[in-house]
XYZ file of C-alpha atoms in Angstrom:
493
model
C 0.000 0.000 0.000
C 2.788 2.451 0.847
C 4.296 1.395 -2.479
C 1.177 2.590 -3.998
C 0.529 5.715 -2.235
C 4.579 7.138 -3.001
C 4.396 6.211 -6.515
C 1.100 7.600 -7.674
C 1.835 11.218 -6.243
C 4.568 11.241 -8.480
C 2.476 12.590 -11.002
C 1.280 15.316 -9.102
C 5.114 16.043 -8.373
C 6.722 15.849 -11.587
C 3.559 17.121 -13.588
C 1.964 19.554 -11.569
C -1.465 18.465 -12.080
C -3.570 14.784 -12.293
C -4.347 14.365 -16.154
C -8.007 14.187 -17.241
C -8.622 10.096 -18.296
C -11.063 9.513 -21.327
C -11.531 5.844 -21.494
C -13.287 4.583 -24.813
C -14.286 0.918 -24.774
C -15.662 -0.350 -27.831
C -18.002 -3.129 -28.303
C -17.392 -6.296 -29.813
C -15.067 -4.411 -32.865
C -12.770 -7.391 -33.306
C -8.981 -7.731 -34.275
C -9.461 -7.789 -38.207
C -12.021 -4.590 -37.702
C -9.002 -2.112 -37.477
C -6.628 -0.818 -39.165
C -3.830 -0.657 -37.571
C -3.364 -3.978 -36.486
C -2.493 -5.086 -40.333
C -5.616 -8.014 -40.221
C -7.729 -6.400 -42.398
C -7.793 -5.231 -46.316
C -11.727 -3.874 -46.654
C -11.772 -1.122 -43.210
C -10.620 2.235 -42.711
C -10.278 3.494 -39.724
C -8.250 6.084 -40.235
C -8.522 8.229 -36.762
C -8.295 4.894 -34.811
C -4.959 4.235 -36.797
C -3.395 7.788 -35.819
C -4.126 7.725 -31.963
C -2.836 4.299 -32.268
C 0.576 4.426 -34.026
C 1.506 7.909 -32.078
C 0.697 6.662 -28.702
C 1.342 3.023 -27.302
C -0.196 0.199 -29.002
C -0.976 -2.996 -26.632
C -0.349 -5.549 -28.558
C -1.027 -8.424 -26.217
C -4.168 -6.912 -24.547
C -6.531 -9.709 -23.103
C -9.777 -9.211 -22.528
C -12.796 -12.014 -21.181
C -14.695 -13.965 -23.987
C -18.002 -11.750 -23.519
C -18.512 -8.091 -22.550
C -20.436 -8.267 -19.346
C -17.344 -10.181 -17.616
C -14.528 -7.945 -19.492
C -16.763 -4.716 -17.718
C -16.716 -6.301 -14.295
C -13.327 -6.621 -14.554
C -12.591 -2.928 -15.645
C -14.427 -1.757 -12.452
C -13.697 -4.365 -9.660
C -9.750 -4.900 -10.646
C -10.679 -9.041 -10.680
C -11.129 -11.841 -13.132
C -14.041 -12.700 -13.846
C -13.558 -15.912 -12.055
C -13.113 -13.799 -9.173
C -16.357 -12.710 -9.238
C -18.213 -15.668 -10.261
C -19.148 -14.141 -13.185
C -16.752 -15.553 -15.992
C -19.988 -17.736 -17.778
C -22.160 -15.398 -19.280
C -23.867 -12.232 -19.752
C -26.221 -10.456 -17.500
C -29.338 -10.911 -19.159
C -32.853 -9.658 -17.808
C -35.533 -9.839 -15.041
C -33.217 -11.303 -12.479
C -31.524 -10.453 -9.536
C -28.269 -10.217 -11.669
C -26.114 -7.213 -10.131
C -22.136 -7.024 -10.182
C -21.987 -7.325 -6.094
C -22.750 -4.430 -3.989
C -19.877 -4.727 -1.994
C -17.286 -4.696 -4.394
C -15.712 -1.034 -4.534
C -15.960 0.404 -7.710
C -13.277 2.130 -10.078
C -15.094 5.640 -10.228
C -15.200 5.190 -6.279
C -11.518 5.451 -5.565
C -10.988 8.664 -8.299
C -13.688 10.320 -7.305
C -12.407 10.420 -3.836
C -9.573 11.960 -5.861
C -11.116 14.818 -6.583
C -12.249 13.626 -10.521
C -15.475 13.942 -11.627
C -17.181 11.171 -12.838
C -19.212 10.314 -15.801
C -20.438 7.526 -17.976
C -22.168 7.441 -21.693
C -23.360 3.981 -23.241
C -23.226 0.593 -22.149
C -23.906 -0.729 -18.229
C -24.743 -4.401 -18.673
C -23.541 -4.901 -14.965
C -27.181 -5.000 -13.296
C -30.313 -3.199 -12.867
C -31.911 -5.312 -10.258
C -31.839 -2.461 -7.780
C -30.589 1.080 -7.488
C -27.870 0.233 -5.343
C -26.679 -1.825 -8.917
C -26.965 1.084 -11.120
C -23.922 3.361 -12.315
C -25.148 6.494 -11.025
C -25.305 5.050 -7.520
C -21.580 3.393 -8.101
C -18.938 6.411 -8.175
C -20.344 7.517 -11.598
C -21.682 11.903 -10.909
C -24.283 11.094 -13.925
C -25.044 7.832 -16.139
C -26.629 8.545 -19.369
C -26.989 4.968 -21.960
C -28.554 1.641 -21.239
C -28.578 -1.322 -18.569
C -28.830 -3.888 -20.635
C -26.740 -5.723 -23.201
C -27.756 -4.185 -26.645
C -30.389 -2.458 -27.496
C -31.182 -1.067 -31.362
C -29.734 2.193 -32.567
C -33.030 3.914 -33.219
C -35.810 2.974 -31.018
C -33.638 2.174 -28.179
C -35.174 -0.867 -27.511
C -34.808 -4.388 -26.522
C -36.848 -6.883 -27.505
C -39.939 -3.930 -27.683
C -38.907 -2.766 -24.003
C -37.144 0.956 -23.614
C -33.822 1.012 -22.379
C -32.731 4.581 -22.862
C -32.156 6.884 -19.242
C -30.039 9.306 -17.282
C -29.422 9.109 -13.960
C -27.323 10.833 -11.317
C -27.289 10.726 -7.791
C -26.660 12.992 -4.315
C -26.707 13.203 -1.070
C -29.025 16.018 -0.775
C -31.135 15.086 -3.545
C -31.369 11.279 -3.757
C -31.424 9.407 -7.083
C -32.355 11.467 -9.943
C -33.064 9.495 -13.491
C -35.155 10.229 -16.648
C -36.502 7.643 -19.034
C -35.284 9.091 -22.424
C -38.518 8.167 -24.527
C -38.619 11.853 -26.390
C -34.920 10.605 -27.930
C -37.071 7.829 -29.558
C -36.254 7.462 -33.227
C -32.847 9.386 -33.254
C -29.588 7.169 -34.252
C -27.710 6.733 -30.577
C -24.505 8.098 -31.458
C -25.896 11.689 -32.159
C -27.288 10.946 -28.748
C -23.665 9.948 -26.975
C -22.395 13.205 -28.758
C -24.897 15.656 -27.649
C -24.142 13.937 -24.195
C -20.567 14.216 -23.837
C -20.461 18.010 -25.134
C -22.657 18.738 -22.647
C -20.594 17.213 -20.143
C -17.292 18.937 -21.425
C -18.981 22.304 -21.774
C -20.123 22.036 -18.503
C -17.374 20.686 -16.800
C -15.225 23.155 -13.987
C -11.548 22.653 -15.120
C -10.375 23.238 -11.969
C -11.015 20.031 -11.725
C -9.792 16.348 -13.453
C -12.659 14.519 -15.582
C -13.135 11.204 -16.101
C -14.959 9.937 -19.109
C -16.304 6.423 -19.535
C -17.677 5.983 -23.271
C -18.505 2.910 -23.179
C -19.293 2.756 -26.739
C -22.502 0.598 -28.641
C -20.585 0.267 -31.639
C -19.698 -1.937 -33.202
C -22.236 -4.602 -31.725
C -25.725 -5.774 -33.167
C -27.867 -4.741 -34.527
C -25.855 -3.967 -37.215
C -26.874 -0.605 -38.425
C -25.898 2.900 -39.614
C -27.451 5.396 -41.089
C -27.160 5.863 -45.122
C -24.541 8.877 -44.918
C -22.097 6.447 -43.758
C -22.278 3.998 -46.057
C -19.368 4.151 -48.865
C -20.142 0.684 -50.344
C -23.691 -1.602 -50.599
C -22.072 -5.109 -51.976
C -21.364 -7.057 -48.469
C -21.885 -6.852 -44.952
C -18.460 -5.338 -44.646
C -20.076 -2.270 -45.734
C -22.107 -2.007 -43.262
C -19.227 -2.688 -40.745
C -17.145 -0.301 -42.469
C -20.342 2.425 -41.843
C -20.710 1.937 -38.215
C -16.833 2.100 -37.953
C -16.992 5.681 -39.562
C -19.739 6.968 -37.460
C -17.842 5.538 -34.149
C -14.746 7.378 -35.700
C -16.828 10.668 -35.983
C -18.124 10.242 -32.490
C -15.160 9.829 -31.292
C -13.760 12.763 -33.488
C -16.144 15.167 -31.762
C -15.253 13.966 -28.155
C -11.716 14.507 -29.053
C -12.692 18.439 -30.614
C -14.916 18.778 -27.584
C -11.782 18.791 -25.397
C -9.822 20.649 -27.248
C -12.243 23.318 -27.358
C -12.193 23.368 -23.734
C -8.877 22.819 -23.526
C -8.362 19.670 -21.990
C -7.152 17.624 -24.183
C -3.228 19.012 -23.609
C -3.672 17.229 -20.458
C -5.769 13.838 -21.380
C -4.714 10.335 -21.300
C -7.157 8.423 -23.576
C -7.059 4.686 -23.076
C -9.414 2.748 -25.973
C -9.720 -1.392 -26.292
C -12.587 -3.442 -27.262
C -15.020 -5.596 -24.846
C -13.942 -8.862 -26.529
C -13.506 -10.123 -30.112
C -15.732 -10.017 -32.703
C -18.144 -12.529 -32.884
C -18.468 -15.328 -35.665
C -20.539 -12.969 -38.633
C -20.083 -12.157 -42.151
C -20.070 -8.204 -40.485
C -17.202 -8.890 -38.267
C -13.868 -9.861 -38.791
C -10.532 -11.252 -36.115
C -8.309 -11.200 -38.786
C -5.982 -13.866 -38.799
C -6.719 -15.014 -35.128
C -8.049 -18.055 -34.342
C -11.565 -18.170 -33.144
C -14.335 -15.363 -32.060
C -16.173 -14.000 -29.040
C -17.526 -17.107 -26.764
C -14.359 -18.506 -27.184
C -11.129 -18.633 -25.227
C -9.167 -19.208 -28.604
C -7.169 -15.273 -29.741
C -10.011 -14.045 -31.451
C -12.308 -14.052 -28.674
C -10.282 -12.375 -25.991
C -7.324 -10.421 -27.127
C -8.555 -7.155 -28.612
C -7.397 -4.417 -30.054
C -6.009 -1.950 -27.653
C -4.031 1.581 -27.659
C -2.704 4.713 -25.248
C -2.842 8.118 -26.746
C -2.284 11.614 -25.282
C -0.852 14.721 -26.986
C 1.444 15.588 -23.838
C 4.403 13.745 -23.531
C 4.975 14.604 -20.305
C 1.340 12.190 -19.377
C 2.468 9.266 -21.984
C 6.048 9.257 -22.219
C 5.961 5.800 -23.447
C 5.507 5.573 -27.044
C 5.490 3.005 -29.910
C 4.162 -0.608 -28.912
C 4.841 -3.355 -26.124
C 4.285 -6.875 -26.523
C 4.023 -7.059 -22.647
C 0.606 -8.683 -21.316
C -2.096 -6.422 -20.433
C -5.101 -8.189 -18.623
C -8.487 -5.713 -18.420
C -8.380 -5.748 -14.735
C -4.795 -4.074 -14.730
C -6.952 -0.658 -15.928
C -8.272 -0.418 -12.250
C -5.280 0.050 -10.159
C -3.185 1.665 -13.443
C -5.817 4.056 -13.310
C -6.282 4.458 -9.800
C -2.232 5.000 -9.443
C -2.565 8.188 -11.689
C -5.295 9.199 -10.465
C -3.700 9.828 -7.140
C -3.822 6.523 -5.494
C -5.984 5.011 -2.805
C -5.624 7.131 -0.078
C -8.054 9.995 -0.343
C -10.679 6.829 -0.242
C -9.266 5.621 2.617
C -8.890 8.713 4.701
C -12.837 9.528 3.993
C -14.146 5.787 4.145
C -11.292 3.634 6.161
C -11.659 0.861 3.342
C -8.412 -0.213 2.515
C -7.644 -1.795 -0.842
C -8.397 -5.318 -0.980
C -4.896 -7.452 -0.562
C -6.632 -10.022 -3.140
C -7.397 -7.821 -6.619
C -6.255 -9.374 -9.766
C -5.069 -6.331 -11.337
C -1.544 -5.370 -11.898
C -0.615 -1.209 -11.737
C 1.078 -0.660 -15.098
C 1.295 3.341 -15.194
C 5.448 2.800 -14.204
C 5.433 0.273 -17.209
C 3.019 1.456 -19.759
C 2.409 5.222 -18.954
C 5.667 6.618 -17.546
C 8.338 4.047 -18.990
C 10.110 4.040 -16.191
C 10.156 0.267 -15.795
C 11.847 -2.668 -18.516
C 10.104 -5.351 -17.245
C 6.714 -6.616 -17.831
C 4.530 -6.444 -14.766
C 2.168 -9.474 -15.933
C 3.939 -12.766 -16.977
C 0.896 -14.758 -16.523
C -3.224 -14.032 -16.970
C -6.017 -16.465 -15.608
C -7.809 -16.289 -18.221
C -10.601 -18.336 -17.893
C -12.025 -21.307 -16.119
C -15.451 -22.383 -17.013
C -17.215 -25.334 -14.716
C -20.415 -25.050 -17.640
C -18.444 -25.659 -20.522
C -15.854 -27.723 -18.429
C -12.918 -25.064 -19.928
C -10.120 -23.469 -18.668
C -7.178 -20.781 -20.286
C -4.079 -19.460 -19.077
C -1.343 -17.645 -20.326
C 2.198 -17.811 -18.610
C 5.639 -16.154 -20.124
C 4.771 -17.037 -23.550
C 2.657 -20.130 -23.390
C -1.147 -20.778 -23.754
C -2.831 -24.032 -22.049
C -6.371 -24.465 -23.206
C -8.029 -27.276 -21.600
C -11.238 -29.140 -22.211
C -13.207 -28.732 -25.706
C -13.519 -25.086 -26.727
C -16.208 -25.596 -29.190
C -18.605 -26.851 -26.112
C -22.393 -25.370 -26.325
C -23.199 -26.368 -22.517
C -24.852 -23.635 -20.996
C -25.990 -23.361 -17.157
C -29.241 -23.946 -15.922
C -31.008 -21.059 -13.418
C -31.114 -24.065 -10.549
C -27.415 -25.022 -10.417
C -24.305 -24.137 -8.845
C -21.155 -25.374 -9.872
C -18.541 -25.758 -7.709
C -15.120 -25.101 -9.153
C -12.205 -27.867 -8.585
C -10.523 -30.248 -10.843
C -13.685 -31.968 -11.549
C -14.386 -28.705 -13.254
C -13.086 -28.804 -16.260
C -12.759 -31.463 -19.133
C -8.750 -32.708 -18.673
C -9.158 -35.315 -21.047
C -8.234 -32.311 -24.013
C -5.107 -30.294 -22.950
C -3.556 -28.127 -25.835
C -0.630 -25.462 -25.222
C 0.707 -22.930 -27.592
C 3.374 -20.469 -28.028
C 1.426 -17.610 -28.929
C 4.512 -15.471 -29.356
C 5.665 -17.945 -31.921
C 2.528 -19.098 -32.799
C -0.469 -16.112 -32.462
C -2.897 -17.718 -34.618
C -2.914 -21.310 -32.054
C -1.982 -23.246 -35.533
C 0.257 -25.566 -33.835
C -0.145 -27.769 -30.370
C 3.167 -28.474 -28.914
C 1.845 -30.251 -25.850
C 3.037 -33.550 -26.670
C 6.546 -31.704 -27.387
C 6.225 -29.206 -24.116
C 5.227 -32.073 -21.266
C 6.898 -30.382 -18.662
C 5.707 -26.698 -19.486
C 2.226 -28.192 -19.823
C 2.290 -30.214 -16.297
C 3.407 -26.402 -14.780
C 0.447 -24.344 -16.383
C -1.709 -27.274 -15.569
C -0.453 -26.947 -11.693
C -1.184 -23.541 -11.601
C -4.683 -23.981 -13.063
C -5.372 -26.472 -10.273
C -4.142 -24.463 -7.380
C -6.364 -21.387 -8.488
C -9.401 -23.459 -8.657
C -8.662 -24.317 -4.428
C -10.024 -21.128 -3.678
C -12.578 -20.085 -5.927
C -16.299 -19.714 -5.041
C -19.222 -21.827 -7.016
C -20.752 -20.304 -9.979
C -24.400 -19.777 -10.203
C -25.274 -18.350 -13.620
C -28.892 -17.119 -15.363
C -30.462 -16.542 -11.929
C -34.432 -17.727 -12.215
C -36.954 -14.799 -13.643
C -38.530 -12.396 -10.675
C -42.145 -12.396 -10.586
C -42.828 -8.418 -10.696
C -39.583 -7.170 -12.028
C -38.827 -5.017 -15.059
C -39.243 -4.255 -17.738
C -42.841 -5.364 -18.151
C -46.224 -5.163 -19.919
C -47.202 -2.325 -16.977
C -43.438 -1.084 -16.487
C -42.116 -1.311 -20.415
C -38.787 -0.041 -19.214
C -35.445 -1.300 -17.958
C -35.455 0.309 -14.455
C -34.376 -1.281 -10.681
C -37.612 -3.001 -8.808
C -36.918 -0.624 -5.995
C -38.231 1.897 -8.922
C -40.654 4.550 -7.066
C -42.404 7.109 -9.155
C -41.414 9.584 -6.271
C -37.680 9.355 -7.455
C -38.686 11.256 -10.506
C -37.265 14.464 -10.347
């Protein structure tokens, strides 16, 4: 902890003030749907591609194999295994809700004097208020709860998700149901968001920005002015990759304009890989989202900030990066943990996955990679398990399984959990695209990965995934909405 509290007020000393942090994750854009990463022939992305190649390109950034997983691990600093989450999605009408007591990554930097916000995608639970972002260290939540909704009527499955929230002492929970926005293409909506939050915001103090984009994922739409092709589905791709790029564009002139970008770190990755569609493309990786296999969990990923003095590091690293490592790297430049602590006596848990990076990635002050090994996945459902360590991959059990979980199980993770009759390994340094299993060549390398598999299921909690359907919960043919069951009409401001 001392560590920690001497090294992130560095910043303050060397810099002279705590940089404002726009963090843009994209959804499901995969490794082939970018340019920059040389997988693809038929997409432009031609802003992406700048910010990219002049800031610090992650080349080995791992994400989990679905987006509501990857999130929980942005804000709670733990694998998804951690959490007993790693399965699947949140999905709706249940008491699904990333756990209460888990302290959040707005939390801590809020407590450090940022202010908070969030635009686009939750999909961490809406059970209760108490779940929502606005109650969760964000100052104001404007997007949906749920998973994806369509780009026009902002609905799932003919249910509204669409609201702003924020939340005070004084004033309690304050949300709006954004029905009048009804029929207007969502990204014109995220960008008449976030300039209002930039205009608005006192610079006399740091922001932080969570876009947490709805691009790239289905349904796959964009409006005709974006479209510079018809013949294939890559078109269409290619359209909602230009209107993300001229969302994005804005946010970026937004900040300039008042004049905050000098002094911004943006940090931009995807959720997960693409999934398996004629829209979507991994490039040359193996595999797609739902899988453990490259194309499903290592993403695209970048650092970008016009001061060199907040990204010294430049050019690209080959170094892991695990999603979880964004909470404490961003918590370590954002002033460190004890502002939280002096207001709230919560320590930081001894037990978080993540891995502080600023010295590695951000300042460049350390050689060494900080990660040499990532749990990536162990699934008791699909009876799978991944792990990366130095520059080996063990995959075990059949990664094309279709098991999913029934809502009355729980299922207790130990070596019974996974299928060990299928053990591959790969030297994804070597071998990126998993073309070639060397475990009957690698015995020894395999038994160790294997071993430390093993040891982290001893102390992992059962999994109990699609919790059963509430009677009375939203939305619903009375309440058509996506709102928390503790919803009162007297929270309406």
């Amino acid at each position: 902890m001392q560590v920690l509290f001497l090294c992130c007020s560095l910043f303050g000393v060397m810099y002279g003030k705590k940089p404002h942090i726009l963090y843009v994750v994209m959804d499901d854009q995969g490794y082939g749907d970018v340019g920059y990463t040389n997988q693809t022939h038929d997409i432009k992305t031609p802003l992406m591609d700048k910010l990219a190649r002049e800031g610090l390109i992650l080349n080995r950034h791992y994400t989990a194999w679905l987006c509501t997983p990857t999130r929980a691990s942005i804000m709670t600093g733990r694998y998804p295994i951690s959490l007993g989450i790693q399965h699947d999605v949140f999905s709706s009408n249940n008491e699904e809700c990333l756990p209460e007591h888990h302290i959040l990554l707005p939390e801590i930097i809020r407590s450090n004097g940022y202010k908070t916000h969030m635009v686009g995608k939750w999909h961490l639970g809406y059970a209760r208020w108490s779940c929502m972002p606005c109650m969760r260290g964000f100052d104001s939540f404007y997007g949906y709860t749920s998973g994806s909704i369509n780009y026009k009527t902002h609905e799932l499955e003919s249910y509204y998700d669409f609201m702003k929230c924020r939340y005070s002492a004084k004033n309690g929970v304050e949300f709006r149901e954004m029905t009048e926005e009804k029929g207007v293409y969502s990204l014109y909506l995220y960008n008449k968001r976030v300039k209002e939050i930039v205009d608005n915001h006192n610079t006399s103090s740091p922001l932080f920005l969570y876009l947490a984009m709805q691009s790239v994922h289905s349904p796959y739409y964009a409006p005709s002015k974006y479209y510079s092709c018809h013949s294939n589905n890559r078109c269409t791709m290619q359209a909602m990759l230009k209107a993300a790029e001229e969302l994005l564009a804005d946010v970026i002139k937004y900040f300039k304009a008042a004049g905050l970008w000098q002094d911004t770190l943006l940090i931009f990755h995807s959720d997960n890989g693409a999934p398996s569609t004629s829209y979507s493309s991994n490039g040359n990786l193996r595999g797609s989202k739902g899988h453990l296999w490259e194309g499903g969990v290592r993403t695209l990923g970048f650092l970008y900030s016009l001061n060199k003095n907040i990204l010294p590091n430049r050019g690209f690293t080959n170094c892991y990066v695990h999603v979880s490592d964004w909470y404490k790297t961003i918590i370590s430049i954002s002033g460190g943990w004890h502002a939280f602590y002096k207001t709230t006596s919560h320590s930081m848990p001894d037990d978080l996955d993540s891995i502080d990076q600023s010295n590695f990635l951000i300042y460049g002050k350390s050689k060494t990679c900080p990660r040499d090994q990532i749990m990536l996945h162990i699934d008791p459902v699909k009876r799978v398990a991944g792990y990366y360590k130095r520059e080996y991959k063990l995959l075990v059990g059949n990664q094309d399984s279709s098991e999913s979980c029934s809502t009355t199980m729980f299922y207790p993770l130990d070596i019974n959990s996974i299928d060990l009759s299928i053990q591959q390994l790969f030297n994804i340094y070597d071998d990126p695209n998993e073309t070639t299993d060397i475990a009957s060549k690698k015995p020894a390398i395999k038994k160790e990965l294997l071993g430390d598999i093993i040891l982290f299921l001893s102390h992992q909690k059962p999994l109990q995934c699609q919790l059963p359907t509430v009677a009375g919960s939203y939305p619903s043919s009375s309440v058509p909405f996506y709102l928390p069951w503790d919803f009162s009409h007297s929270l309406v401001p």
